[in-house]
mmCIF file of C-alpha atoms in Angstrom:
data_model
loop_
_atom_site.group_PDB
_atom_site.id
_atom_site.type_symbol
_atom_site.label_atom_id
_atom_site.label_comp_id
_atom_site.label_asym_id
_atom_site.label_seq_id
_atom_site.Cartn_x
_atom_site.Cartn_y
_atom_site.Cartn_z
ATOM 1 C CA UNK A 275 -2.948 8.275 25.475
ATOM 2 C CA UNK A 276 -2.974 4.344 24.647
ATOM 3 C CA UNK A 277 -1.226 2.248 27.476
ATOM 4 C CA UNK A 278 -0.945 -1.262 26.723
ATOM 5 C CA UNK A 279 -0.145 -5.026 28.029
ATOM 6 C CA UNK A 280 1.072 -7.552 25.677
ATOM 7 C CA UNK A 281 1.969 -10.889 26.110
ATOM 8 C CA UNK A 282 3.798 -13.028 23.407
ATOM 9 C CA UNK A 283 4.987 -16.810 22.939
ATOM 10 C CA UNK A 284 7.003 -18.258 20.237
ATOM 11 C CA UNK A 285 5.261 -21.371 19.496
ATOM 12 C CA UNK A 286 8.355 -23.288 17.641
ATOM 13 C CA UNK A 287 11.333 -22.443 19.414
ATOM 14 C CA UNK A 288 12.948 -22.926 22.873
ATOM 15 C CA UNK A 289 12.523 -18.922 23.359
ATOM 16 C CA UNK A 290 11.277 -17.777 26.422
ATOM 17 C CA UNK A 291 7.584 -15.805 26.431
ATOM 18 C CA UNK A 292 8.026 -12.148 26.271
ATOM 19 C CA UNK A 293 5.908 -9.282 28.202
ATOM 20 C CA UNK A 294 5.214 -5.736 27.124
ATOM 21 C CA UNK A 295 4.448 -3.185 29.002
ATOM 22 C CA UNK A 296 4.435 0.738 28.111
ATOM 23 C CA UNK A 297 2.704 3.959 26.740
ATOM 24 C CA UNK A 298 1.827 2.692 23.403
ATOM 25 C CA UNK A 299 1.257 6.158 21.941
ATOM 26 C CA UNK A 300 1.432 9.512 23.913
ATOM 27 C CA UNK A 301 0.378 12.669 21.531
ATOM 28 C CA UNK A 302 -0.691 15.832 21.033
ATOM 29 C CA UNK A 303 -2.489 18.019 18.985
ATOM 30 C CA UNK A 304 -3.902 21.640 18.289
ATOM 31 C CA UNK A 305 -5.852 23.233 14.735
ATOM 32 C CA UNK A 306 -7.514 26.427 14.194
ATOM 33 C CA UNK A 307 -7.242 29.166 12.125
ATOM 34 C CA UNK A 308 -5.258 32.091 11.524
ATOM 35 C CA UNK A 309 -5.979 35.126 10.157
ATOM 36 C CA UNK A 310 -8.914 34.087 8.377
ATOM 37 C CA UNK A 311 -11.046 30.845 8.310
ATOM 38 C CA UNK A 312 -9.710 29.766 5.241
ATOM 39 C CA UNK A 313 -6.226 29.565 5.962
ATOM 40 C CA UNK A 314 -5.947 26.744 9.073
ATOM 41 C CA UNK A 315 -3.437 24.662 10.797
ATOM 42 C CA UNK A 316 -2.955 21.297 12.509
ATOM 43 C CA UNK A 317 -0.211 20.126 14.467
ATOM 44 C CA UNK A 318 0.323 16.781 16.166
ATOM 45 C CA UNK A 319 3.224 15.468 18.323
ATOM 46 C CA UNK A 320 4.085 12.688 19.853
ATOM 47 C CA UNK A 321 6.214 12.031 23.241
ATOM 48 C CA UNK A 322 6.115 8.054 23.861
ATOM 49 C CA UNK A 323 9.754 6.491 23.452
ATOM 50 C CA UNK A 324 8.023 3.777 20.550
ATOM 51 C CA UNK A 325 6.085 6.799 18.776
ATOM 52 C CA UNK A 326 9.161 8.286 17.886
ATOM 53 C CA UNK A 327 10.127 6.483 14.697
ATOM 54 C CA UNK A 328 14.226 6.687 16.241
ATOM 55 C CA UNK A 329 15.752 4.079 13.809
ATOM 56 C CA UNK A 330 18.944 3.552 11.968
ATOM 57 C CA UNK A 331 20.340 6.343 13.552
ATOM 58 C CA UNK A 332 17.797 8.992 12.944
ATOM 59 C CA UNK A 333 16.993 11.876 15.245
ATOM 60 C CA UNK A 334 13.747 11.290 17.226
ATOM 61 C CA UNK A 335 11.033 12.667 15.740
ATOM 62 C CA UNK A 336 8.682 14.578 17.884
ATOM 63 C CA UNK A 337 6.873 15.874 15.324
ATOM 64 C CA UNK A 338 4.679 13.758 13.176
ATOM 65 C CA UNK A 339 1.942 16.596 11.497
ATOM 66 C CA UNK A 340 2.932 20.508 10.998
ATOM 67 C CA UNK A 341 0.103 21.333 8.429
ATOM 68 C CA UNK A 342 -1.040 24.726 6.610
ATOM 69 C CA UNK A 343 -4.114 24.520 4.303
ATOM 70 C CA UNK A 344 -5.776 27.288 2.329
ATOM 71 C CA UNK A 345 -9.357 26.369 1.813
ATOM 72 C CA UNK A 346 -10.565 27.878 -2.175
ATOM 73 C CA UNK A 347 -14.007 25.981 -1.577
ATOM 74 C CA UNK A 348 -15.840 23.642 0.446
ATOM 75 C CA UNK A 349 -15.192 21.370 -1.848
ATOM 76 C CA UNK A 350 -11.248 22.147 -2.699
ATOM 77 C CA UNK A 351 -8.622 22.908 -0.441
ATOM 78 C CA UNK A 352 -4.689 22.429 -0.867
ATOM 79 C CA UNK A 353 -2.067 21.597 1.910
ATOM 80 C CA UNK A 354 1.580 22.405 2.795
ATOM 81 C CA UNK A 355 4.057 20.317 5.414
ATOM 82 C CA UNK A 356 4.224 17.371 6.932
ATOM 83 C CA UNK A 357 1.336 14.971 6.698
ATOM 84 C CA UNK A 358 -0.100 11.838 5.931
ATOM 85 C CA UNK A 359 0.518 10.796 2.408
ATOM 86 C CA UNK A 360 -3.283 9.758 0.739
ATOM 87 C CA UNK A 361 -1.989 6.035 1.205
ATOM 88 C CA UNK A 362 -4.309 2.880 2.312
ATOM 89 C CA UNK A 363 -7.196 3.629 4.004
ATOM 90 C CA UNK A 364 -5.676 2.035 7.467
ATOM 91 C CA UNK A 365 -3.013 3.919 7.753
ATOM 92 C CA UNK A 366 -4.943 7.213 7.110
ATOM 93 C CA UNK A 367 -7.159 6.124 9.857
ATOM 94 C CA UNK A 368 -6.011 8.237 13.048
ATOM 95 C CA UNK A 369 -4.652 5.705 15.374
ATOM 96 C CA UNK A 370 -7.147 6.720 17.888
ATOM 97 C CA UNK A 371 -10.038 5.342 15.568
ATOM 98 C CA UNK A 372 -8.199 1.892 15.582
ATOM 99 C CA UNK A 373 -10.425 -0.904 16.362
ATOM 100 C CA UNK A 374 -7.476 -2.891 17.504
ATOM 101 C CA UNK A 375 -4.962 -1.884 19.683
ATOM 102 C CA UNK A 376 -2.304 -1.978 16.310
ATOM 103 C CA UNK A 377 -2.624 -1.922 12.942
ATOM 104 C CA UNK A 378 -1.903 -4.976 10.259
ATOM 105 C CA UNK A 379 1.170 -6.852 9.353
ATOM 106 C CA UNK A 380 0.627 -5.730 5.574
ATOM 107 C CA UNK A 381 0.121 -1.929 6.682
ATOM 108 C CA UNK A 382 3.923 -2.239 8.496
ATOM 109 C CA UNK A 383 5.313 -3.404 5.829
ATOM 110 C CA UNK A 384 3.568 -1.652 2.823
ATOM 111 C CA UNK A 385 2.032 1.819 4.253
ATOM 112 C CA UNK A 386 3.952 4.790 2.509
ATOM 113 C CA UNK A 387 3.797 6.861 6.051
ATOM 114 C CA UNK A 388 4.090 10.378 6.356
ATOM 115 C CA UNK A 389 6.016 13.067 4.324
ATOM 116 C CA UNK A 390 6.966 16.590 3.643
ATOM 117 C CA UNK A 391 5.554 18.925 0.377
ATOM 118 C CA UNK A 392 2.427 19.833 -1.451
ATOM 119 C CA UNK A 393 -1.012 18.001 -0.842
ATOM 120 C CA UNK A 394 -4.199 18.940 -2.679
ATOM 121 C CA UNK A 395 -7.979 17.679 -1.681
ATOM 122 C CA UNK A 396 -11.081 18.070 -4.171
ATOM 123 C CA UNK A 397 -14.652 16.517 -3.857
ATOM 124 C CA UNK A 398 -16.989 16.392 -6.551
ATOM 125 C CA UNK A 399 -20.342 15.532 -5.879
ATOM 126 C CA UNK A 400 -22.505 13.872 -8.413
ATOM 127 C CA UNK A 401 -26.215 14.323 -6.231
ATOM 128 C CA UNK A 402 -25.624 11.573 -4.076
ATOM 129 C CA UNK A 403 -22.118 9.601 -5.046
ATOM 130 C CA UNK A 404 -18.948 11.243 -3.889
ATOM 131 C CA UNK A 405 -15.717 11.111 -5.746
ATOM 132 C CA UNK A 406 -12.814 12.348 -3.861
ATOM 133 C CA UNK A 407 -9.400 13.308 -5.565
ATOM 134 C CA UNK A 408 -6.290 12.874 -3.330
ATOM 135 C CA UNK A 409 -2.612 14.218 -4.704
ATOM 136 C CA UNK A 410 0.343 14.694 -3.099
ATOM 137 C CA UNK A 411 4.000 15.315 -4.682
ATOM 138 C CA UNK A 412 6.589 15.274 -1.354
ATOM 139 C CA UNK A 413 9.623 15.287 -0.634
ATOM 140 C CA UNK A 414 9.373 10.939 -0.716
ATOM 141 C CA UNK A 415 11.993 10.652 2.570
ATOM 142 C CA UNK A 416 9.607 10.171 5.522
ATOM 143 C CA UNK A 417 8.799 12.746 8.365
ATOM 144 C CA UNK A 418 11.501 15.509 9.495
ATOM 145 C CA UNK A 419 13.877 14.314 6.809
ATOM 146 C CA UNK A 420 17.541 16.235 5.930
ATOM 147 C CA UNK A 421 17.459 18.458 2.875
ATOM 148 C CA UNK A 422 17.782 16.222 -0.076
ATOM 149 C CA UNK A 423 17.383 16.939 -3.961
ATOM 150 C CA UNK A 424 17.985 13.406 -4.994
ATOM 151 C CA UNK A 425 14.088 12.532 -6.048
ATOM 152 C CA UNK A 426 10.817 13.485 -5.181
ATOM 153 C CA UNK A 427 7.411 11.361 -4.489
ATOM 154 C CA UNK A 428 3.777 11.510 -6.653
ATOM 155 C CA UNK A 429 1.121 10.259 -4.966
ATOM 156 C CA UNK A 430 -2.620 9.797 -6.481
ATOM 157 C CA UNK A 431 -5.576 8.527 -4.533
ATOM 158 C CA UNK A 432 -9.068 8.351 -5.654
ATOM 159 C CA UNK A 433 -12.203 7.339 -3.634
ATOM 160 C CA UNK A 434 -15.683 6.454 -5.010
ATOM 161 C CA UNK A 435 -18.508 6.308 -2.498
ATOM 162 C CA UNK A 436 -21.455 5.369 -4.272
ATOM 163 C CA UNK A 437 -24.284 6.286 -1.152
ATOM 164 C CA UNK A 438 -23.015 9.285 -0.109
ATOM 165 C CA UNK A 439 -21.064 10.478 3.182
ATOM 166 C CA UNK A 440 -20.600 7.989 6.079
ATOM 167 C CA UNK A 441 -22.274 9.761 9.297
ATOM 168 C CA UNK A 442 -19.555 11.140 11.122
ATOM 169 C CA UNK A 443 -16.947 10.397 8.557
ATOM 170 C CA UNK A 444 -17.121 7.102 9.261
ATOM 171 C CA UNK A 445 -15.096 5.933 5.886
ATOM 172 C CA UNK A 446 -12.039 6.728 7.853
ATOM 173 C CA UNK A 447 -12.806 5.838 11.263
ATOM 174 C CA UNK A 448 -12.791 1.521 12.063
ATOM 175 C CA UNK A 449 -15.906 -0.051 13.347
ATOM 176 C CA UNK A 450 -19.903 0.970 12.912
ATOM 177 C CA UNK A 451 -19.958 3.010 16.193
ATOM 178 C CA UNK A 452 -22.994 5.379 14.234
ATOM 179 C CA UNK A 453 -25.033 2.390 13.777
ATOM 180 C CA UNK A 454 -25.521 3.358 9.525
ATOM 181 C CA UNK A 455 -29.183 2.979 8.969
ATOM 182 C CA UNK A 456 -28.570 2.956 5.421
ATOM 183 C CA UNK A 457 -25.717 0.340 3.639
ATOM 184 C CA UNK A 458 -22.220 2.758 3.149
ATOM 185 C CA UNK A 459 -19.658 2.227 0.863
ATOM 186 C CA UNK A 460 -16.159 3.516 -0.146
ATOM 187 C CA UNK A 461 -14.149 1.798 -2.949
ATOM 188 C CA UNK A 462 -10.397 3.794 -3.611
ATOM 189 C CA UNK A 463 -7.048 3.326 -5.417
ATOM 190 C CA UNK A 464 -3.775 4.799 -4.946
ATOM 191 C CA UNK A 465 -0.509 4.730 -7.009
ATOM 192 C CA UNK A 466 2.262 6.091 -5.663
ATOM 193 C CA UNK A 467 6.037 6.611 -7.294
ATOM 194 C CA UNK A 468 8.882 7.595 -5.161
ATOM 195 C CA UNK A 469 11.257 8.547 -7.174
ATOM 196 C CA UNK A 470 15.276 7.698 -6.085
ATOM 197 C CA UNK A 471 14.297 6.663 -2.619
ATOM 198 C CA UNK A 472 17.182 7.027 -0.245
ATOM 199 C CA UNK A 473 15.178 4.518 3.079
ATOM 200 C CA UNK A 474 14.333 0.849 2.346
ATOM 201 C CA UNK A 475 10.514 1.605 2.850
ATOM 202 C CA UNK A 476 10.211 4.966 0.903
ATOM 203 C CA UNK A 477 9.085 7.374 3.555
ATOM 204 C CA UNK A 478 10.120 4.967 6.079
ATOM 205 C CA UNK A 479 12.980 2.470 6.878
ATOM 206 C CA UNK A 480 16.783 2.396 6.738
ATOM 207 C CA UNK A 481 19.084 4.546 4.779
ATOM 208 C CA UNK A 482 20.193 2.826 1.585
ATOM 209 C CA UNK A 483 23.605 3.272 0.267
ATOM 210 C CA UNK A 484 22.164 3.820 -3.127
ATOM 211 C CA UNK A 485 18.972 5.014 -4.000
ATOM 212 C CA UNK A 486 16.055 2.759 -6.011
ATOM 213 C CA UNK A 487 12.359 3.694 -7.274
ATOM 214 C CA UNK A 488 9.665 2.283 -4.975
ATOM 215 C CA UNK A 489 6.107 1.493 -6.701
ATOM 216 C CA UNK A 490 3.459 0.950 -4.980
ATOM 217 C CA UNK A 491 -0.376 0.517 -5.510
ATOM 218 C CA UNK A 492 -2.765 0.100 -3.101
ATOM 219 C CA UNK A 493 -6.741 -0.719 -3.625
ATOM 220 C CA UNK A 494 -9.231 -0.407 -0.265
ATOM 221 C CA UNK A 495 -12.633 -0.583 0.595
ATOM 222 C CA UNK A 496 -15.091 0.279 3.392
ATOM 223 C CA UNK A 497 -18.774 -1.174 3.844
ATOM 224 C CA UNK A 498 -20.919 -0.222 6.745
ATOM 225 C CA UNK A 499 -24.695 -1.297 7.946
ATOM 226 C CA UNK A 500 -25.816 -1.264 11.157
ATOM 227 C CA UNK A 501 -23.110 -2.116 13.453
ATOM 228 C CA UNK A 502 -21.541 -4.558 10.982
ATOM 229 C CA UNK A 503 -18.215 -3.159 8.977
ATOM 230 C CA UNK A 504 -16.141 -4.558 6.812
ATOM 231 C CA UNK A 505 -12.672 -3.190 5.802
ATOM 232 C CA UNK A 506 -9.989 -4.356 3.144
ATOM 233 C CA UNK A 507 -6.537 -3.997 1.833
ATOM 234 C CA UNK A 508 -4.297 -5.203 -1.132
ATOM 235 C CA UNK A 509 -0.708 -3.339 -1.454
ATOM 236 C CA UNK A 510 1.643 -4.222 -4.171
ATOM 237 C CA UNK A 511 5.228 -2.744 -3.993
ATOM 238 C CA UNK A 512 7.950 -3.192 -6.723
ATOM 239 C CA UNK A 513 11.261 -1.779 -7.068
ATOM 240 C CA UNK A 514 11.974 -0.696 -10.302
ATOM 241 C CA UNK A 515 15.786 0.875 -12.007
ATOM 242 C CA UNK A 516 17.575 -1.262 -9.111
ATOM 243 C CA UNK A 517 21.679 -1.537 -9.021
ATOM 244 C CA UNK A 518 23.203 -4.322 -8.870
ATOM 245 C CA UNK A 519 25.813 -2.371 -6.676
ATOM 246 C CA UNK A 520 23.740 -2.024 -3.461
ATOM 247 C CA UNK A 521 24.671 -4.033 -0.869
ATOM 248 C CA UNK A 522 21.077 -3.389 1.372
ATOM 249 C CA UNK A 523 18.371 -4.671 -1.640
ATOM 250 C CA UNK A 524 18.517 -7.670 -0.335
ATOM 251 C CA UNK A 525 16.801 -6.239 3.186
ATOM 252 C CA UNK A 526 14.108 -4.506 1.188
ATOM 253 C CA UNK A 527 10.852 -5.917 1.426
ATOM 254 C CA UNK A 528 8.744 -6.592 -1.435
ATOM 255 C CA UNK A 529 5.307 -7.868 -2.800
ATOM 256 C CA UNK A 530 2.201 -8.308 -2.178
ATOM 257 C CA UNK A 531 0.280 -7.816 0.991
ATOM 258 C CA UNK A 532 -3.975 -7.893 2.230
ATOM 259 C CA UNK A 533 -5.770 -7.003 5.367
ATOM 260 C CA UNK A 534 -9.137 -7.682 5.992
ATOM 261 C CA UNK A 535 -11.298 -6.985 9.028
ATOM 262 C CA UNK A 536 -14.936 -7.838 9.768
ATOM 263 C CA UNK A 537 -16.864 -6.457 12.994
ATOM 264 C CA UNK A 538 -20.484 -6.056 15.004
ATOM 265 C CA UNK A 539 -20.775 -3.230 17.279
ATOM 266 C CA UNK A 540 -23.552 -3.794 19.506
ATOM 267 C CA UNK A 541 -26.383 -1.197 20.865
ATOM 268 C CA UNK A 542 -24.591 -1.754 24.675
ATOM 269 C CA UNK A 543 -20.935 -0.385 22.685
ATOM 270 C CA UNK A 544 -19.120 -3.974 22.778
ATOM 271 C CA UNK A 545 -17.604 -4.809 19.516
ATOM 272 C CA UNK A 546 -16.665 -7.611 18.597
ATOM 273 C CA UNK A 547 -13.813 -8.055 15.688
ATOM 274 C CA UNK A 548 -11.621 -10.629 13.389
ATOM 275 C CA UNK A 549 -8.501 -9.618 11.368
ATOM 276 C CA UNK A 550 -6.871 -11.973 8.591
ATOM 277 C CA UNK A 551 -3.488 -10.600 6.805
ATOM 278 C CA UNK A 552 -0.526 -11.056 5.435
ATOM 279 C CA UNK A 553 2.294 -10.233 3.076
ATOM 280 C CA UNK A 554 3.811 -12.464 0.070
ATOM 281 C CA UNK A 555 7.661 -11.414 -0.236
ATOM 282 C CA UNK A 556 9.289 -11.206 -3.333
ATOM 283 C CA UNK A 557 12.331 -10.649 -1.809
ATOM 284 C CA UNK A 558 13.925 -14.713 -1.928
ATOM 285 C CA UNK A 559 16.011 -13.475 1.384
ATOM 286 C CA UNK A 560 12.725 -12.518 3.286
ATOM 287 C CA UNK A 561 9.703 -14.855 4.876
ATOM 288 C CA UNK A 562 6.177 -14.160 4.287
ATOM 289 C CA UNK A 563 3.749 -13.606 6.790
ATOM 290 C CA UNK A 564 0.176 -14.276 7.877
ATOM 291 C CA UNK A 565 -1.957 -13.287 11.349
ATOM 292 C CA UNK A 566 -5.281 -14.066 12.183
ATOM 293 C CA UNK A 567 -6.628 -12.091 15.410
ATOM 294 C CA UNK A 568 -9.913 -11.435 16.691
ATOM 295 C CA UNK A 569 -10.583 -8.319 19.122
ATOM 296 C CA UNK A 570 -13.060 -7.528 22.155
ATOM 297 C CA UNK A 571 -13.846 -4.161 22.172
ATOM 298 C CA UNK A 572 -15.912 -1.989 24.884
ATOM 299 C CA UNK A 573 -16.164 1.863 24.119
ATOM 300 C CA UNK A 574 -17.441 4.195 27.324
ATOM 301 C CA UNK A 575 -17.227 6.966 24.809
ATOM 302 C CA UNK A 576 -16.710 6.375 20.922
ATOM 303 C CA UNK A 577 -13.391 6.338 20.365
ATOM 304 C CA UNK A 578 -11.923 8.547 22.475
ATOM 305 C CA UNK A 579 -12.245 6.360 25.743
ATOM 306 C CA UNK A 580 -11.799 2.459 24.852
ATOM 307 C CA UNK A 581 -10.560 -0.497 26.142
ATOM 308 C CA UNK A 582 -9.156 -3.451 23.787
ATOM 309 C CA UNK A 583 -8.549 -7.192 24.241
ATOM 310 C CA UNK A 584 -6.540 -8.651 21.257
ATOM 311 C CA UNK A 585 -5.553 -12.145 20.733
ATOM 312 C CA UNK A 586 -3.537 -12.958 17.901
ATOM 313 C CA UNK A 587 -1.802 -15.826 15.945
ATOM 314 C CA UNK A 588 1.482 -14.899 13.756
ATOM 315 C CA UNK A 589 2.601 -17.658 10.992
ATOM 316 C CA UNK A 590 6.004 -16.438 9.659
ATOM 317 C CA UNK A 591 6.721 -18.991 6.480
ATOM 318 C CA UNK A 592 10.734 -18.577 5.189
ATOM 319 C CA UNK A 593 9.490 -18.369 1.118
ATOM 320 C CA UNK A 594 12.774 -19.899 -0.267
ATOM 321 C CA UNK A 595 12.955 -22.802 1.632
ATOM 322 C CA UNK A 596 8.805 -23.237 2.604
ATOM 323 C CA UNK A 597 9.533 -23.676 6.212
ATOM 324 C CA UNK A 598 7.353 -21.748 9.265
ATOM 325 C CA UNK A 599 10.146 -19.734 11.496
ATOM 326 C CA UNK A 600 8.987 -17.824 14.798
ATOM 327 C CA UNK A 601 5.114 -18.423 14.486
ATOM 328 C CA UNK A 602 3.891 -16.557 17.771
ATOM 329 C CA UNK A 603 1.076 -15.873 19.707
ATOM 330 C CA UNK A 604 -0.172 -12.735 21.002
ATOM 331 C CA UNK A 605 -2.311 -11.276 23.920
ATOM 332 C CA UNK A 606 -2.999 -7.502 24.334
ATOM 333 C CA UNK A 607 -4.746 -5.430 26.281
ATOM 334 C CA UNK A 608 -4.739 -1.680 25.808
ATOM 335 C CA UNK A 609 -6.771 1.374 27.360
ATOM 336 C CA UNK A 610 -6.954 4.495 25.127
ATOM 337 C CA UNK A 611 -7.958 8.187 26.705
ATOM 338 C CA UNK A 612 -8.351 11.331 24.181
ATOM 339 C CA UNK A 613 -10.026 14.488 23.915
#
């Protein structure tokens, strides 16, 4: 459960200061096994009225994981179902291991999201490196999606982690809460290719009214050392085979995007942390975007109980004509509870 308080002020325009106030995320989830040991589930839903993903007309969505995996060996198992697509590291980071109380401006606009078909997982150790293989070929329209046979999606991720496992897999959770005695890295890519997209963002997004082939790659890194940790983004999305007969291209956005976050957790559990990111459109109809933000974080029990105090700056640049629109400042507090 995340509640949250938000506070926000356009800083160039005679528009009045907004409040938020609401259950930020509300979810649930069960795994185990069935049968045998090898062959597992996980399920997740979600209940909060902003956790639904209900846009351009779509259903609800309730459910946001329904996962079966067969496990061949510790070191290779395959998935079938809804999921996570191996996308930037951010976004694969469960939103309870957040170290703010939201994730970046270039993960909303750039993240290919969840989806529907055939994941596989493989490790390969090499004595103390890890190399992880990530694949994925889905069904490239976004979580509880109507039949289509339009396209599908391949996704490819690969991870390099050149002094072995994180303690606690701490290459996908945000912040040095284990303290690393020893310096951790992580260093991946990912290329994905949705192939006749049918939604503006892939996986996520309005419908289109004709569909278009979505590229995106996406390199990330984590470093962790005692209580510092460093994390960073850079997403680049093209569209490629586009018609000139669409009518919605022109609300597609497009480009280049980075996230970067520094942080020091201390021995007493504060945190203190600073965000910088951003997104370059390519789109001419479309404004970039930059944020800086810096978070105050206390955790009374890792992750799972938190509290977070965000403050945030939003510059919002129209690219065509060079001219700031809506820059806005933001205040958040949020409280997170989990099992």
């Amino acid at each position: 459960m995340q509640n949250r308080m938000a506070f926000f002020s356009m800083l160039d325009n005679e528009q009045e200061p907004g409040f938020e106030a609401r259950v930020r995320r509300l979810r649930f989830r069960i795994d185990g096994f069935l049968y045998s040991t090898r062959l597992s589930y996980y399920i997740q839903l979600s209940f909060s009225r902003g956790d639904l993903d209900a846009a351009d007309g779509v259903t609800p969505n309730i459910i946001r994981d329904a996962m079966v995996y067969y496990t061949f060996t510790k070191n290779f198992y395959i998935g079938f179902g809804q999921s996570k697509l191996p996308g930037n590291r951010q976004r694969v980071v469960s939103s309870g291991n957040l170290q703010m109380p939201e994730r970046s401006i270039a993960n909303q606009l750039f993240n290919i999201d969840r989806d529907y078909g055939l994941f596989a997982y493989h490790t390969i150790p090499l004595g103390t490196p890890i190399i992880k293989v990530k694949t994925a070929v889905t069904s490239g329209e976004g979580r509880n999606a109507v039949f289509s046979n339009i396209g599908l999606a391949y996704t490819g991720r690969l991870e390099f982690l050149p002094f072995g496992k994180f303690a606690n897999n701490g290459d996908y959770s945000e912040g040095d809460l284990e303290y690393e005695e020893h310096f951790k890295a992580s260093f991946a890519g990912t290329y994905s290719y949705n192939h006749k997209a049918v939604r503006s963002g892939g996986q996520l997004g309005f419908s289109l009214d004709m569909p278009v082939d979505i590229q995106s790659i996406i390199f990330d890194l984590m470093l962790k050392y005692r209580g510092w940790a460093l994390m960073g983004e850079y997403f680049n999305k093209s569209l490629l085979n586009t018609s000139s007969e669409s009518t919605r291209l022109a609300s597609i956005y497009y480009g280049q995007g980075y996230n970067v976050q520094l942080s020091k957790t201390f021995k007493n559990h504060f945190e203190l942390g600073l965000r910088y990111a951003g997104a370059l459109s390519q789109n001419p109809n479309l404004s970039d975007f930059s944020t800086s933000g810096v978070n105050i974080g206390k955790y009374l029990n890792g992750h799972r109980i938190k509290i977070q105090g965000f403050l945030g700056l939003d510059n919002r640049s129209q690219s065509a004509q060079n001219f700031r629109l809506n820059n806005r400042f933001a205040a958040m507090m949020q409280v997170e509870f989990g099992i």
